[in-house]
Coordinates of C-alpha atoms in Angstrom, one line a residue:
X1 CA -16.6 -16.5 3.3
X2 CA -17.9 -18.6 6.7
X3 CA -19.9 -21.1 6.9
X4 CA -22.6 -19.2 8.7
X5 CA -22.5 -17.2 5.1
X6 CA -22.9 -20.0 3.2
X7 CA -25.7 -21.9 5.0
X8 CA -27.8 -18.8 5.0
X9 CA -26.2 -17.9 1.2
X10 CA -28.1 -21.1 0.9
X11 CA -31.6 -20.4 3.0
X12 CA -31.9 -17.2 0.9
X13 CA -31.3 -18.6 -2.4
X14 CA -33.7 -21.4 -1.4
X15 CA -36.4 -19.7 -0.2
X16 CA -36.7 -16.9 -3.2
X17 CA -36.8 -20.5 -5.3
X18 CA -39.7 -21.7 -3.9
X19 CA -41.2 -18.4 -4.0
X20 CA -40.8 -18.9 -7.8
X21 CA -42.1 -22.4 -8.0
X22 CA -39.6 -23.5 -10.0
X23 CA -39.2 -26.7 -8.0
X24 CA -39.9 -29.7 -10.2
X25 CA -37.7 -28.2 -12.9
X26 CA -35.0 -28.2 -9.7
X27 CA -35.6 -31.7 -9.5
X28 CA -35.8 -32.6 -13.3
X29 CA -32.6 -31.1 -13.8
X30 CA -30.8 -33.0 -10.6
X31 CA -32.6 -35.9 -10.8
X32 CA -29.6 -38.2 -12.0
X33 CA -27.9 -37.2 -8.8
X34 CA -30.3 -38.1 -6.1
X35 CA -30.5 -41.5 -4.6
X36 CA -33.3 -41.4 -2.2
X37 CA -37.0 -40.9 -2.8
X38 CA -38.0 -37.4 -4.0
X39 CA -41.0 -37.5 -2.0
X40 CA -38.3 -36.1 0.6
X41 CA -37.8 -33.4 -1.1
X42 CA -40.1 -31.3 -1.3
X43 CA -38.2 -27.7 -1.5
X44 CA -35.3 -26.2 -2.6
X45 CA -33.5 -26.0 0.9
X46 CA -34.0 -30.0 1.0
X47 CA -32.8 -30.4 -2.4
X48 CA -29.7 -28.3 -1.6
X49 CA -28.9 -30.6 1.8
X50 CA -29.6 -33.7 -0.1
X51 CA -26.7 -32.5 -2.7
X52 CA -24.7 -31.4 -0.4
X53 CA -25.2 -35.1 1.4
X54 CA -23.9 -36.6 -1.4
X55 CA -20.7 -34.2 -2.2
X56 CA -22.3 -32.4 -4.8
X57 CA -23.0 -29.2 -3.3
X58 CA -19.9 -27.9 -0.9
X59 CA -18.6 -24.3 0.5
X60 CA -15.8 -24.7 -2.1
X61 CA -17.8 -26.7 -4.7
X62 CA -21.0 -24.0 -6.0
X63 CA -20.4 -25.3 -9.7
X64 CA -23.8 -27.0 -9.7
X65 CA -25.6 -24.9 -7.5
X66 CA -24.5 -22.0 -10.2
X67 CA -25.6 -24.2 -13.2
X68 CA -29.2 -24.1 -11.7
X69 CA -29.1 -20.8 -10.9
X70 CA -28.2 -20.4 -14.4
X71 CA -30.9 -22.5 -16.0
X72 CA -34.0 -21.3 -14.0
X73 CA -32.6 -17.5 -15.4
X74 CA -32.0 -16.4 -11.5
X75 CA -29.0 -14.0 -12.7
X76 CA -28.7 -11.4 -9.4
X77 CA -28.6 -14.8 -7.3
X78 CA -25.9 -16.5 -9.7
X79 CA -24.0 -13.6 -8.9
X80 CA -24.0 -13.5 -5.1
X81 CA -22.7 -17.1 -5.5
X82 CA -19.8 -16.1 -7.9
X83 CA -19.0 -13.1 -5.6
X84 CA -19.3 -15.8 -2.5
X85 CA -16.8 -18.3 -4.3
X86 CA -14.0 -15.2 -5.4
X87 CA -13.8 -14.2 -1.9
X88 CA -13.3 -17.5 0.0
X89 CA -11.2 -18.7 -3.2
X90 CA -8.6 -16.2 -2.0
X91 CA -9.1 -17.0 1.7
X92 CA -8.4 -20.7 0.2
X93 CA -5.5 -19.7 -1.7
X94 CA -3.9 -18.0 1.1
X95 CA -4.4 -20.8 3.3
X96 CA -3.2 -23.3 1.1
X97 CA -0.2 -21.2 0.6
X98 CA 0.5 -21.1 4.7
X99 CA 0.1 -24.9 4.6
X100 CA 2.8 -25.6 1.8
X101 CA 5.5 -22.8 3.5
X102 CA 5.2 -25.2 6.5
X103 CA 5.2 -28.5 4.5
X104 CA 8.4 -27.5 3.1
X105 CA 9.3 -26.7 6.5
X106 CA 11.8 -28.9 8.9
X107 CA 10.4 -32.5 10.4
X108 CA 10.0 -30.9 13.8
X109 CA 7.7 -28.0 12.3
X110 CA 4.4 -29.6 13.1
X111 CA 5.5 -31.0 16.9
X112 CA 5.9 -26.7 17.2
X113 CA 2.7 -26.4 15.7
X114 CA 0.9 -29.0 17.8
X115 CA 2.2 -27.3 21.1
X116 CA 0.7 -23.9 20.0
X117 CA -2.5 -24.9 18.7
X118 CA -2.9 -27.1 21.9
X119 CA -1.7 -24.0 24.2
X120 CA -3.9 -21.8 22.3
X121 CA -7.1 -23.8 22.2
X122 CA -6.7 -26.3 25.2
X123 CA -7.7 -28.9 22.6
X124 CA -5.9 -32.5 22.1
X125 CA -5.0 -32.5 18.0
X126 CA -1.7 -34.8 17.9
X127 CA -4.9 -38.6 18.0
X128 CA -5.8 -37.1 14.3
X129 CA -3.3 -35.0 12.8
X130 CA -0.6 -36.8 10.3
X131 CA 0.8 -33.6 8.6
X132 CA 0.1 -29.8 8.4
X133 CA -2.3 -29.8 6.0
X134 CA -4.8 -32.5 8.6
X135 CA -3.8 -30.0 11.4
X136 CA -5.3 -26.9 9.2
X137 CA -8.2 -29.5 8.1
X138 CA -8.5 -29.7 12.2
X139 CA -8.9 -26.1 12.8
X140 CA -11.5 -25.3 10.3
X141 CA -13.6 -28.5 11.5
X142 CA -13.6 -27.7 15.5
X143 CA -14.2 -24.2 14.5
X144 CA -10.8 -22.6 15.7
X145 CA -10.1 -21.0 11.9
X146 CA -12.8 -19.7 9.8
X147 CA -13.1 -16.7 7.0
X148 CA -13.6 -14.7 9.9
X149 CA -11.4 -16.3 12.6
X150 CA -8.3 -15.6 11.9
X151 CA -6.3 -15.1 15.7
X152 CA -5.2 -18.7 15.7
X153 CA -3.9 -18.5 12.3
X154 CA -2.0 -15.0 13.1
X155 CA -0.7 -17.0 16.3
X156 CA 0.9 -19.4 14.8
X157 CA 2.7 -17.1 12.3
X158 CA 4.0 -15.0 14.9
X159 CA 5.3 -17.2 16.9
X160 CA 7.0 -19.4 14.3
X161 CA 8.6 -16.4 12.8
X162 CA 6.6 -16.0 9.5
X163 CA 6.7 -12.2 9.0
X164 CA 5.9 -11.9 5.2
X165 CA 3.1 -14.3 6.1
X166 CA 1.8 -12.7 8.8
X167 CA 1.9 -9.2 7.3
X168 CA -0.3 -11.0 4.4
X169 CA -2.7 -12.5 6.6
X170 CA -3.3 -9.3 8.8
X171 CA -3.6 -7.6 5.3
X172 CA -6.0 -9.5 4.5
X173 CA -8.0 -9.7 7.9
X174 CA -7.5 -5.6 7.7
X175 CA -9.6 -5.7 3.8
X176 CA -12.4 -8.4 5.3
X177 CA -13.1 -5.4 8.2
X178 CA -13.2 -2.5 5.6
X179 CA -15.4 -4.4 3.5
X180 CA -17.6 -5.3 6.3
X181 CA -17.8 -2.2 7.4
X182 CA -18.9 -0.6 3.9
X183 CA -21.5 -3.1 3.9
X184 CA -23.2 -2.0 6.8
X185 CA -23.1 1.6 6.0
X186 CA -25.1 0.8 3.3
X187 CA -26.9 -1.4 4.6
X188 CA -30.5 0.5 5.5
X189 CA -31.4 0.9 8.9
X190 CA -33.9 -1.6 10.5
X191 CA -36.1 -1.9 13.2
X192 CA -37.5 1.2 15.2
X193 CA -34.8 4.0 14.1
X194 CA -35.8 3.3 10.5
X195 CA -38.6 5.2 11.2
X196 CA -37.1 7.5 13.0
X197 CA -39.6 7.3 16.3
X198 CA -39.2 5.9 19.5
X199 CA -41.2 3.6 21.4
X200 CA -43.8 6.4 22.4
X201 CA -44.1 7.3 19.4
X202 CA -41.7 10.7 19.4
X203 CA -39.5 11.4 16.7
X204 CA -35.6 11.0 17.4
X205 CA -33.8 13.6 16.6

């Protein structure tokens, strides 16, 4: 999943907290992790920035945000999180197995890969990257590859002749749309057509 998802994974989980004033257990229960006053924090969103400030709370690291969830009994929440890690734990997994097919790759491999993500993005990587897996690292941070950002990735592939790769990657792009899409059919309708009127007050249809 993005990081969009997970920040507002985050705000939702956060907010429904406070709603529950379950706060001061939060902080009981973190309280050996914290460094700086708890006077500055003074809800769950700031808790969560604060661990996430000091490595304890990460897109790939939810183990303590599931423990809490687990103590203060928020069971539907704790399982949005799991259902959040299994699904970027397999973007993960396929990334990671992209990076060690070119790590195992000839010496020349990442020069190639340079010149295409540089063509493809117009931005200078070769001041910061020392191997693949910094020039992956790179990607994600500048925003080129994401959960849900995928071209540059399918780019690369295809043009350094990777076609069991790429076929998995597109696969796997293909499921991320169908799921998507499923997900907003059920989602319910919003706004003004929930209703079924227009803006005078006439109903549609």
């Amino acid at each position: 999943m993005s990081r969009i998802e997970y920040n507002n994974m985050l705000f939702v989980i956060g907010r429904h907290l406070d709603q529950l004033s379950v706060h001061e257990q939060l902080m009981f229960m973190c309280r050996e992790k914290l460094t700086r006053g708890v006077q500055d924090i003074n809800n769950s969103r700031s808790l969560f920035e604060e661990l996430g400030h000091l490595n304890f709370l990460k897109i790939d690291q939810l183990g303590d945000l599931k423990e809490l969830l687990k103590e203060v009994g928020e069971w539907s929440l704790l399982k949005k999180v799991t259902n959040f890690e299994v699904k970027r734990k397999k973007y993960s997994n396929l990334l990671e197995k992209v990076i060690r097919v070119f790590d195992c790759g000839e010496s020349n491999e990442l020069e190639h890969l340079l010149r295409i993500c540089k063509t493809k993005t117009s931005f200078d990587f070769e001041t910061k990257i020392r191997d693949v897996r910094s020039l992956f690292k790179e990607l994600e941070s500048q925003n080129f590859l994401e959960f849900y950002r995928l071209d540059i990735l399918i780019e690369i592939l295809r043009e350094t002749g990777k076609p069991d790769l790429l076929t998995e990657i597109e696969e796997f792009e293909k499921r991320i749309n169908e799921e998507e899409e499923l997900k907003r059919k059920k989602a319910p309708t919003s706004g003004i057509f929930a209703s079924g009127r227009n803006l005078g007050g006439r109903v549609i249809g």
